[in-house]
């Protein structure tokens, strides 16, 4: 298993988003409150963030996604952006790029944590 490249900059906190998994099912009743029950204990947390990259680092991210991670199908390890713990993740979707000017790009990354 490969590792997230240490050459990539830290996640921008202003665009950081973490979603705790929903491990319940909700059933509406004809009357009264809905029934809610747990359906699994192995939910999949989601993490998304942006980074500011140079053109060279943008190319590195593209190569990491397409080649190293086989178009996002292979998991990799990285340090959790919030806790610093080592986690195993996989891309949920291809990275998104936007030009910022001056040779800089904003790169959006969406990941799912593998339990």
Coordinates of N, CA, C and O in Angstrom, one line a residue:
X1 N 0.9 -1.2 0.0 CA 0.0 0.0 0.0 C 0.9 1.2 0.0 O 1.9 1.3 0.6
X2 N 0.5 2.2 -0.7 CA 1.3 3.4 -0.9 C 0.9 4.5 0.2 O -0.1 4.3 0.9
X3 N 1.6 5.6 0.2 CA 1.4 6.6 1.2 C 1.2 7.9 0.5 O 1.8 8.2 -0.6
X4 N 0.4 8.8 1.1 CA 0.1 10.2 0.6 C 1.5 10.9 0.5 O 2.2 10.9 1.5
X5 N 1.8 11.5 -0.6 CA 3.1 12.2 -0.7 C 3.3 13.3 0.3 O 2.4 14.1 0.4
X6 N 4.5 13.3 0.9 CA 4.8 14.3 1.9 C 5.1 15.7 1.3 O 5.1 16.7 1.9
X7 N 5.2 15.7 -0.1 CA 5.5 16.9 -0.8 C 4.3 17.8 -0.9 O 4.4 19.0 -1.2
X8 N 3.1 17.2 -0.8 CA 1.8 18.0 -0.9 C 1.7 18.8 0.4 O 1.9 18.4 1.5
X9 N 1.2 20.0 0.2 CA 1.0 20.9 1.3 C -0.2 20.5 2.2 O -1.0 19.6 1.9
X10 N -0.2 21.1 3.4 CA -1.3 20.8 4.4 C -2.7 21.2 3.8 O -2.7 22.1 3.0
X11 N -3.7 20.6 4.3 CA -5.1 20.9 3.9 C -5.4 22.3 4.4 O -5.0 22.7 5.5
X12 N -6.1 23.1 3.6 CA -6.6 24.4 4.0 C -7.7 24.2 5.0 O -8.7 23.6 4.7
X13 N -7.6 24.8 6.1 CA -8.6 24.6 7.2 C -10.0 25.3 6.7 O -11.0 24.8 7.1
X14 N -9.9 26.3 5.9 CA -11.1 27.0 5.5 C -12.0 26.1 4.6 O -13.2 26.3 4.6
X15 N -11.4 25.1 4.0 CA -12.2 24.3 3.1 C -12.3 22.8 3.6 O -12.7 21.9 2.9
X16 N -11.8 22.6 4.8 CA -11.8 21.2 5.4 C -13.2 20.8 5.8 O -13.9 21.6 6.4
X17 N -13.6 19.6 5.5 CA -14.9 19.1 5.9 C -14.8 17.6 6.2 O -14.2 16.9 5.5
X18 N -15.3 17.3 7.4 CA -15.3 15.9 7.8 C -16.7 15.5 8.2 O -17.4 16.2 8.9
X19 N -17.1 14.3 7.7 CA -18.5 13.9 8.0 C -18.4 12.5 8.7 O -17.8 11.6 8.2
X20 N -19.1 12.5 9.9 CA -19.2 11.3 10.6 C -20.2 10.4 9.9 O -21.2 10.8 9.4
X21 N -19.9 9.1 9.8 CA -20.9 8.2 9.1 C -22.2 8.1 9.8 O -22.3 8.1 11.0
X22 N -23.2 8.0 8.9 CA -24.6 7.7 9.4 C -24.8 6.2 9.4 O -24.8 5.6 8.4
X23 N -24.9 5.6 10.6 CA -25.0 4.2 10.7 C -26.4 3.8 11.2 O -26.6 2.7 11.8
X24 N -27.4 4.6 11.0 CA -28.8 4.3 11.4 C -29.7 4.3 10.2 O -29.4 4.8 9.2
X25 N -30.9 3.7 10.5 CA -32.0 3.7 9.5 C -33.2 4.3 10.2 O -33.4 4.0 11.4
X26 N -33.9 5.2 9.5 CA -35.0 5.9 10.1 C -36.3 5.4 9.3 O -36.3 5.4 8.1
X27 N -37.3 5.0 10.1 CA -38.6 4.6 9.5 C -39.7 5.5 10.1 O -39.9 5.5 11.3
X28 N -40.4 6.2 9.2 CA -41.5 7.1 9.6 C -42.7 6.2 10.0 O -43.0 5.2 9.3
X29 N -43.4 6.6 11.0 CA -44.6 5.9 11.5 C -45.8 6.7 11.1 O -45.8 7.9 10.8
X30 N -47.0 6.0 11.0 CA -48.2 6.7 10.7 C -48.5 7.7 11.8 O -49.1 8.8 11.5
X31 N -48.2 7.4 13.0 CA -48.4 8.3 14.1 C -47.2 8.3 15.0 O -46.6 7.2 15.2
X32 N -46.9 9.4 15.7 CA -45.8 9.4 16.7 C -44.5 9.6 16.0 O -44.4 9.8 14.8
X33 N -43.5 9.5 16.8 CA -42.1 9.7 16.3 C -41.6 8.6 15.5 O -42.1 7.5 15.6
X34 N -40.6 8.9 14.6 CA -40.1 7.8 13.8 C -39.3 6.8 14.6 O -38.8 7.1 15.7
X35 N -39.2 5.6 14.1 CA -38.3 4.6 14.7 C -36.9 4.8 14.1 O -36.7 5.0 12.9
X36 N -35.9 4.7 14.9 CA -34.5 4.8 14.5 C -33.7 3.7 15.1 O -33.9 3.4 16.3
X37 N -33.0 3.0 14.3 CA -32.2 1.9 14.8 C -30.8 1.9 14.1 O -30.7 2.3 12.9
X38 N -29.8 1.4 14.8 CA -28.5 1.2 14.2 C -28.5 0.0 13.3 O -29.0 -1.0 13.6
X39 N -27.9 0.2 12.1 CA -27.8 -0.9 11.1 C -26.4 -1.4 10.9 O -26.2 -2.5 10.4
X40 N -25.4 -0.7 11.4 CA -24.0 -1.1 11.3 C -23.1 -0.4 12.3 O -23.5 0.7 12.7
X41 N -22.0 -0.9 12.6 CA -21.1 -0.2 13.4 C -19.8 0.2 12.6 O -18.9 0.8 13.2
X42 N -19.8 -0.2 11.3 CA -18.6 0.1 10.5 C -19.0 1.1 9.4 O -18.9 0.8 8.2
X43 N -19.3 2.3 9.8 CA -19.6 3.3 8.9 C -18.4 3.9 8.2 O -17.3 3.6 8.7
X44 N -18.6 4.7 7.2 CA -17.4 5.2 6.4 C -17.4 6.7 6.6 O -18.2 7.4 6.0
X45 N -16.5 7.2 7.4 CA -16.3 8.7 7.5 C -15.8 9.3 6.2 O -15.1 8.6 5.4
X46 N -16.2 10.5 5.9 CA -15.7 11.2 4.7 C -14.9 12.4 5.1 O -15.2 13.1 6.0
X47 N -13.9 12.7 4.3 CA -13.0 13.8 4.5 C -12.8 14.5 3.2 O -12.6 13.9 2.1
X48 N -13.0 15.8 3.1 CA -12.7 16.6 1.9 C -11.9 17.9 2.3 O -12.2 18.4 3.4
X49 N -11.1 18.3 1.5 CA -10.3 19.5 1.7 C -9.7 20.0 0.4 O -9.7 19.4 -0.6
X50 N -9.1 21.2 0.5 CA -8.5 21.8 -0.6 C -7.0 22.1 -0.3 O -6.7 22.2 0.9
X51 N -6.2 22.2 -1.3 CA -4.8 22.5 -1.2 C -4.4 23.6 -2.3 O -5.1 23.5 -3.3
X52 N -3.5 24.4 -2.0 CA -2.9 25.3 -3.0 C -1.7 24.6 -3.6 O -0.8 24.3 -2.8
X53 N -1.7 24.4 -4.9 CA -0.6 23.7 -5.5 C 0.1 24.5 -6.6 O -0.6 25.3 -7.3
X54 N 1.4 24.3 -6.8 CA 2.0 24.8 -8.0 C 1.7 23.8 -9.2 O 1.1 22.8 -9.0
X55 N 2.0 24.2 -10.4 CA 1.8 23.4 -11.6 C 2.5 22.0 -11.4 O 1.9 21.0 -11.8
X56 N 3.7 22.0 -10.9 CA 4.4 20.8 -10.8 C 3.7 19.8 -9.7 O 3.6 18.6 -10.0
X57 N 3.3 20.4 -8.6 CA 2.6 19.6 -7.6 C 1.2 19.1 -8.1 O 0.7 18.0 -7.8
X58 N 0.6 19.9 -8.9 CA -0.7 19.5 -9.6 C -0.5 18.3 -10.4 O -1.3 17.4 -10.4
X59 N 0.6 18.3 -11.2 CA 0.9 17.2 -12.0 C 1.2 15.9 -11.2 O 0.8 14.8 -11.5
X60 N 1.9 16.2 -10.0 CA 2.2 15.1 -9.1 C 0.9 14.5 -8.5 O 0.8 13.2 -8.4
X61 N -0.1 15.3 -8.2 CA -1.4 14.8 -7.7 C -2.1 14.0 -8.7 O -2.7 13.0 -8.4
X62 N -2.1 14.5 -9.9 CA -2.7 13.8 -11.0 C -2.1 12.4 -11.2 O -2.8 11.4 -11.4
X63 N -0.8 12.3 -11.2 CA -0.1 11.1 -11.3 C -0.4 10.1 -10.2 O -0.6 8.9 -10.4
X64 N -0.4 10.7 -9.0 CA -0.7 9.9 -7.8 C -2.1 9.3 -7.9 O -2.3 8.1 -7.6
X65 N -3.1 10.1 -8.3 CA -4.5 9.6 -8.5 C -4.6 8.6 -9.6 O -5.1 7.5 -9.4
X66 N -4.1 8.9 -10.8 CA -4.2 8.1 -12.0 C -3.4 6.8 -12.0 O -3.9 5.7 -12.3
X67 N -2.1 7.0 -11.6 CA -1.2 5.8 -11.7 C -1.0 5.1 -10.4 O -1.3 3.9 -10.3
X68 N -0.6 5.8 -9.4 CA -0.3 5.2 -8.1 C -1.5 4.6 -7.5 O -1.5 3.4 -7.0
X69 N -2.6 5.3 -7.5 CA -3.9 4.8 -6.9 C -4.8 4.2 -7.9 O -6.0 4.0 -7.6
X70 N -4.4 3.9 -9.2 CA -5.2 3.3 -10.2 C -6.5 4.0 -10.4 O -7.6 3.3 -10.2
X71 N -6.5 5.2 -10.7 CA -7.7 6.1 -10.9 C -8.6 6.1 -9.6 O -9.8 6.1 -9.7
X72 N -7.9 6.1 -8.5 CA -8.6 6.2 -7.2 C -9.2 4.9 -6.6 O -9.8 4.9 -5.6
X73 N -8.9 3.8 -7.3 CA -9.4 2.5 -6.8 C -8.6 1.8 -5.7 O -9.1 1.0 -5.0
X74 N -7.4 2.2 -5.5 CA -6.5 1.6 -4.5 C -6.4 2.5 -3.3 O -6.3 3.8 -3.4
X75 N -6.5 2.0 -2.1 CA -6.3 2.8 -0.9 C -4.9 3.2 -0.6 O -3.9 2.6 -1.2
X76 N -4.7 4.2 0.2 CA -3.4 4.6 0.6 C -3.5 5.1 2.1 O -4.6 5.3 2.6
X77 N -2.3 5.3 2.7 CA -2.3 5.8 4.1 C -1.9 7.2 4.1 O -1.2 7.7 3.2
X78 N -2.4 7.9 5.1 CA -2.0 9.3 5.2 C -2.2 9.7 6.7 O -2.9 9.0 7.4
X79 N -1.7 10.8 7.1 CA -2.0 11.4 8.4 C -3.3 12.1 8.4 O -3.6 12.9 7.4
X80 N -4.2 11.8 9.3 CA -5.5 12.5 9.4 C -5.3 14.0 9.5 O -4.5 14.4 10.4
X81 N -5.9 14.8 8.7 CA -5.7 16.3 8.7 C -6.0 16.9 10.1 O -5.4 17.9 10.5
X82 N -7.0 16.3 10.8 CA -7.4 16.9 12.1 C -6.6 16.3 13.3 O -6.2 17.0 14.1
X83 N -6.5 15.0 13.3 CA -6.0 14.3 14.5 C -4.5 14.0 14.4 O -3.8 13.8 15.4
X84 N -4.0 13.9 13.1 CA -2.6 13.5 12.9 C -2.4 12.0 13.0 O -1.3 11.5 12.7
X85 N -3.4 11.2 13.3 CA -3.3 9.7 13.3 C -3.1 9.2 11.9 O -3.7 9.7 11.0
X86 N -2.5 8.1 11.8 CA -2.3 7.4 10.5 C -3.6 6.7 10.1 O -4.2 6.0 11.0
X87 N -4.2 7.0 8.9 CA -5.5 6.4 8.5 C -5.3 5.8 7.1 O -4.4 6.2 6.3
X88 N -6.2 4.9 6.8 CA -6.2 4.3 5.4 C -7.4 4.9 4.7 O -8.5 4.9 5.3
X89 N -7.2 5.5 3.5 CA -8.3 6.2 2.8 C -8.2 5.8 1.3 O -7.3 5.1 0.9
X90 N -9.3 6.2 0.6 CA -9.4 6.0 -0.8 C -10.1 7.2 -1.4 O -11.0 7.8 -0.7
X91 N -9.8 7.6 -2.6 CA -10.5 8.7 -3.3 C -12.0 8.3 -3.5 O -12.3 7.2 -3.9
X92 N -12.8 9.3 -3.2 CA -14.3 9.1 -3.5 C -14.6 9.6 -4.9 O -15.5 9.1 -5.5
X93 N -13.8 10.5 -5.4 CA -14.0 11.1 -6.7 C -12.6 11.6 -7.2 O -11.7 11.8 -6.3
X94 N -12.5 11.9 -8.5 CA -11.2 12.5 -8.9 C -11.0 13.8 -8.3 O -11.9 14.6 -8.0
X95 N -9.7 14.2 -8.1 CA -9.4 15.5 -7.6 C -9.9 16.6 -8.6 O -10.0 16.4 -9.8
X96 N -10.3 17.8 -8.1 CA -10.8 18.9 -8.9 C -9.8 20.0 -8.8 O -9.3 20.3 -7.7
X97 N -9.5 20.6 -10.0 CA -8.6 21.7 -10.0 C -9.2 23.0 -10.5 O -10.0 23.0 -11.4
X98 N -8.7 24.1 -9.9 CA -9.2 25.4 -10.4 C -7.9 26.3 -10.4 O -7.2 26.4 -9.4
X99 N -7.7 27.1 -11.5 CA -6.6 28.0 -11.5 C -6.8 29.2 -10.6 O -8.0 29.7 -10.5
X100 N -5.8 29.6 -9.9 CA -5.8 30.8 -9.1 C -5.1 32.0 -9.6 O -5.2 33.1 -9.1
X101 N -4.3 31.7 -10.6 CA -3.4 32.7 -11.2 C -2.0 32.7 -10.6 O -1.8 32.1 -9.6
X102 N -1.1 33.2 -11.4 CA 0.3 33.2 -10.9 C 0.9 31.8 -10.8 O 1.8 31.6 -10.0
X103 N 0.4 30.9 -11.6 CA 1.0 29.5 -11.6 C 0.5 28.7 -10.5 O 1.0 27.6 -10.3
X104 N -0.5 29.1 -9.7 CA -1.0 28.4 -8.6 C -2.4 27.8 -8.9 O -3.1 28.4 -9.7
X105 N -2.7 26.7 -8.3 CA -4.0 26.0 -8.5 C -4.6 25.6 -7.2 O -3.9 25.3 -6.2
X106 N -5.9 25.6 -7.1 CA -6.6 25.1 -6.0 C -7.0 23.7 -6.3 O -7.6 23.4 -7.4
X107 N -6.7 22.7 -5.5 CA -7.0 21.3 -5.8 C -8.0 20.8 -4.7 O -7.6 20.9 -3.5
X108 N -9.1 20.3 -5.0 CA -10.1 19.8 -4.1 C -10.0 18.3 -4.1 O -10.0 17.6 -5.1
X109 N -9.9 17.7 -2.9 CA -9.8 16.2 -2.7 C -10.9 15.7 -1.8 O -11.2 16.3 -0.8
X110 N -11.5 14.6 -2.2 CA -12.6 14.0 -1.4 C -12.2 12.5 -1.2 O -12.0 11.8 -2.1
X111 N -12.2 12.2 0.1 CA -11.7 10.8 0.5 C -12.7 10.1 1.4 O -13.5 10.8 2.1
X112 N -12.7 8.8 1.4 CA -13.4 8.0 2.3 C -12.4 7.2 3.2 O -11.4 6.7 2.7
X113 N -12.7 7.2 4.5 CA -11.8 6.5 5.4 C -12.2 5.0 5.4 O -13.4 4.7 5.6
X114 N -11.2 4.2 5.2 CA -11.5 2.7 5.2 C -11.5 2.2 6.6 O -10.4 2.4 7.3
X115 N -12.6 1.6 7.1 CA -12.6 1.1 8.5 C -11.6 -0.1 8.7 O -11.3 -0.7 7.8

